[in-house]
């Protein structure tokens, strides 16, 4: 099972590289031997001349030749939500798409030297072992060393006492199987698989199971902006209307505010599919108003946008009234310059354009022609890529769980700052200037870089290698780091992060590089994943405590009983002869160890469904505390088993008198084979009862166990009791065993419960001692776990969770501003 799981995860790890490499071989049109020909991009070399036209995906990085500028969509590479203009001698990147224009270019980089190829190379360079594997290795190695040491000592002692070699080997092998946590990987994998299934029901697919444990300990969540924090769909933010006495409303709408919306919609290419992002935004918004009826307007002439004219112009005719109107929209400075009312509104418009630019908004000027065929500017529209509806609530809930969210975007610094402000993520946003760290960097510079990376609220204008570097440095500074993203530019950071999360609509490369893939819009499922992962962490920690304690009990009980307790030393017949065969070394039958291992480890799988509390802060493995608590619990159980064995040996039926305590409980004197079965029963039940001790920080009754683990405990312990009473398995050489009376079984249960209570009280004292050592007071302890109102926000609304919609909570969808310019009579 472990091998199959490992193979599957290794296979998934290679999918990121395969997806990226598959994207490195598109088709292209290249000039070779004086003629243009279509060919695979993998055959391109530096210096080749390629043709770039509308709709082409660039096959390599290239420098543009002389010609008209292009509009290039590089959102998948840089995260910019709108196409950018590229002119002669500027560089365009492989994987970006030509949205407007046609030009030739000279290939400057191919393969892994391209912007896209560097991302693939970064992904391929990541070789890291999950934290969970490291923890399991440490725990297993420690137990393995102890087990082998004790088993070697037992082997030597039994050999010296002239036991048969085959019997010694069988005992040692079974003892190793029982003590080494072979099932730990399976139990923990099963626990994480259960959580993975729950996440799948919430539309989150887990591709690497161990990422669930790492998500529980995530301390910082880095997030791409475009398409992750935001919708990657433009919306109309503000409308500024320029009203003057010389600009009457001529379109069939009641006021100037609606006229600018209608004029901008008439200047858009209205299409059902394939519509430009800006045109779609404007048309969708205009369609929300009953007074704006676009259905009766037909487009007579349309002049599309190009990077030189920087505007769209349209002539439309009303099919009902015959009214003809010419409208345009475009760069504000262009529309303003060609307007007849330019001098009247120039200062006001330029001031607003600068203010919007400082906030990272995209502004459009809107104008119409009057009866004199003169252009008249109507005002400004500002566009913005809004946050997803649940982003604000998700960020606040993540912060409440001790996980700050850091924006890492390829967009402009101003846009990053504005988005961060509106999501209340902070305003300390940096660009990549500070990331230049060389071998000769001084300690002061390195300290400054560390301070910026750990304390910044976000980063803007970053490339894939910057995102990779930021995540890597956070890890180097000891922070468990998560990353969310959707584009090729996010793939390296997703792969580098401890937990990579690809959002809905992500590219194949991002999905392949991620550990968790969201398949529904929104980010709220990330919080669900964090809650589920912290529950799973608690279950795995409880299991590890239980398993180490059981190992300690088995190893030390058998070591002490074999090395220091000789049953023949407890024979006091008063000189009377006896016929029962009493061995000189106390050994349990091999079959009893096998039963303990199978029965307890088999039923303990139900710990995956146990009821646990969710920590308010990121989880982390405190192995020192884990081992100390486990050793103490195991030691107490060892003492209980040793004391019971000594009392039972004193109560042999061949002795002239019994043990005072067993006599007090009216337990009849025992045969040696009954003692063997009794000790088997005590060890097996005490082992499983450790689960109920380990699963809580306070007393065992402070939290009800899960139904499945409670039933499993009842089944395992009842089965153990029946096996001890009706011993079906016979005896092995040197370890006779037989059934015990029900009264003795009842005494064993009494004994186990007494020491179970002792175990539980000692556990509480140990936890309090660690709390005091770590400086955790009663108030901190009370706030250590998340409340039910947080875990189930639908049942009891908290203050910030009621603000689930960013647009509705923060600002109105559209804010109309009037800029009335006074015109003198002169």
PDB file of C-alpha atoms in Angstrom, residues 221 390-400 403 405 522-527 530 800-801 803:
ATOM      1  CA  UNK A 221      -0.530  32.382   2.399  1.00  0.00           C
ATOM      2  CA  UNK A 390     -15.932  35.938  -0.969  1.00  0.00           C
ATOM      3  CA  UNK A 391     -12.357  37.259  -1.000  1.00  0.00           C
ATOM      4  CA  UNK A 392     -12.797  39.766   1.834  1.00  0.00           C
ATOM      5  CA  UNK A 393     -14.413  37.221   4.170  1.00  0.00           C
ATOM      6  CA  UNK A 394     -11.836  34.592   3.239  1.00  0.00           C
ATOM      7  CA  UNK A 395      -8.917  36.897   4.060  1.00  0.00           C
ATOM      8  CA  UNK A 396     -10.447  37.876   7.402  1.00  0.00           C
ATOM      9  CA  UNK A 397     -11.096  34.261   8.348  1.00  0.00           C
ATOM     10  CA  UNK A 398      -7.558  33.292   7.347  1.00  0.00           C
ATOM     11  CA  UNK A 399      -6.180  36.095   9.524  1.00  0.00           C
ATOM     12  CA  UNK A 400      -8.379  34.936  12.405  1.00  0.00           C
ATOM     13  CA  UNK A 403      -2.499  32.965   8.592  1.00  0.00           C
ATOM     14  CA  UNK A 405      -2.449  36.686   3.286  1.00  0.00           C
ATOM     15  CA  UNK A 522     -14.303  31.514  -4.931  1.00  0.00           C
ATOM     16  CA  UNK A 523     -11.706  31.127  -2.227  1.00  0.00           C
ATOM     17  CA  UNK A 524     -13.825  30.201   0.794  1.00  0.00           C
ATOM     18  CA  UNK A 525     -13.058  26.509   0.310  1.00  0.00           C
ATOM     19  CA  UNK A 526      -9.455  27.319   1.297  1.00  0.00           C
ATOM     20  CA  UNK A 527     -10.709  28.094   4.811  1.00  0.00           C
ATOM     21  CA  UNK A 530      -7.494  24.738   6.599  1.00  0.00           C
ATOM     22  CA  UNK A 800     -16.860  40.075   9.686  1.00  0.00           C
ATOM     23  CA  UNK A 801     -18.489  37.003   8.154  1.00  0.00           C
ATOM     24  CA  UNK A 803     -19.575  40.931   4.939  1.00  0.00           C
TER      25      UNK A 803
END
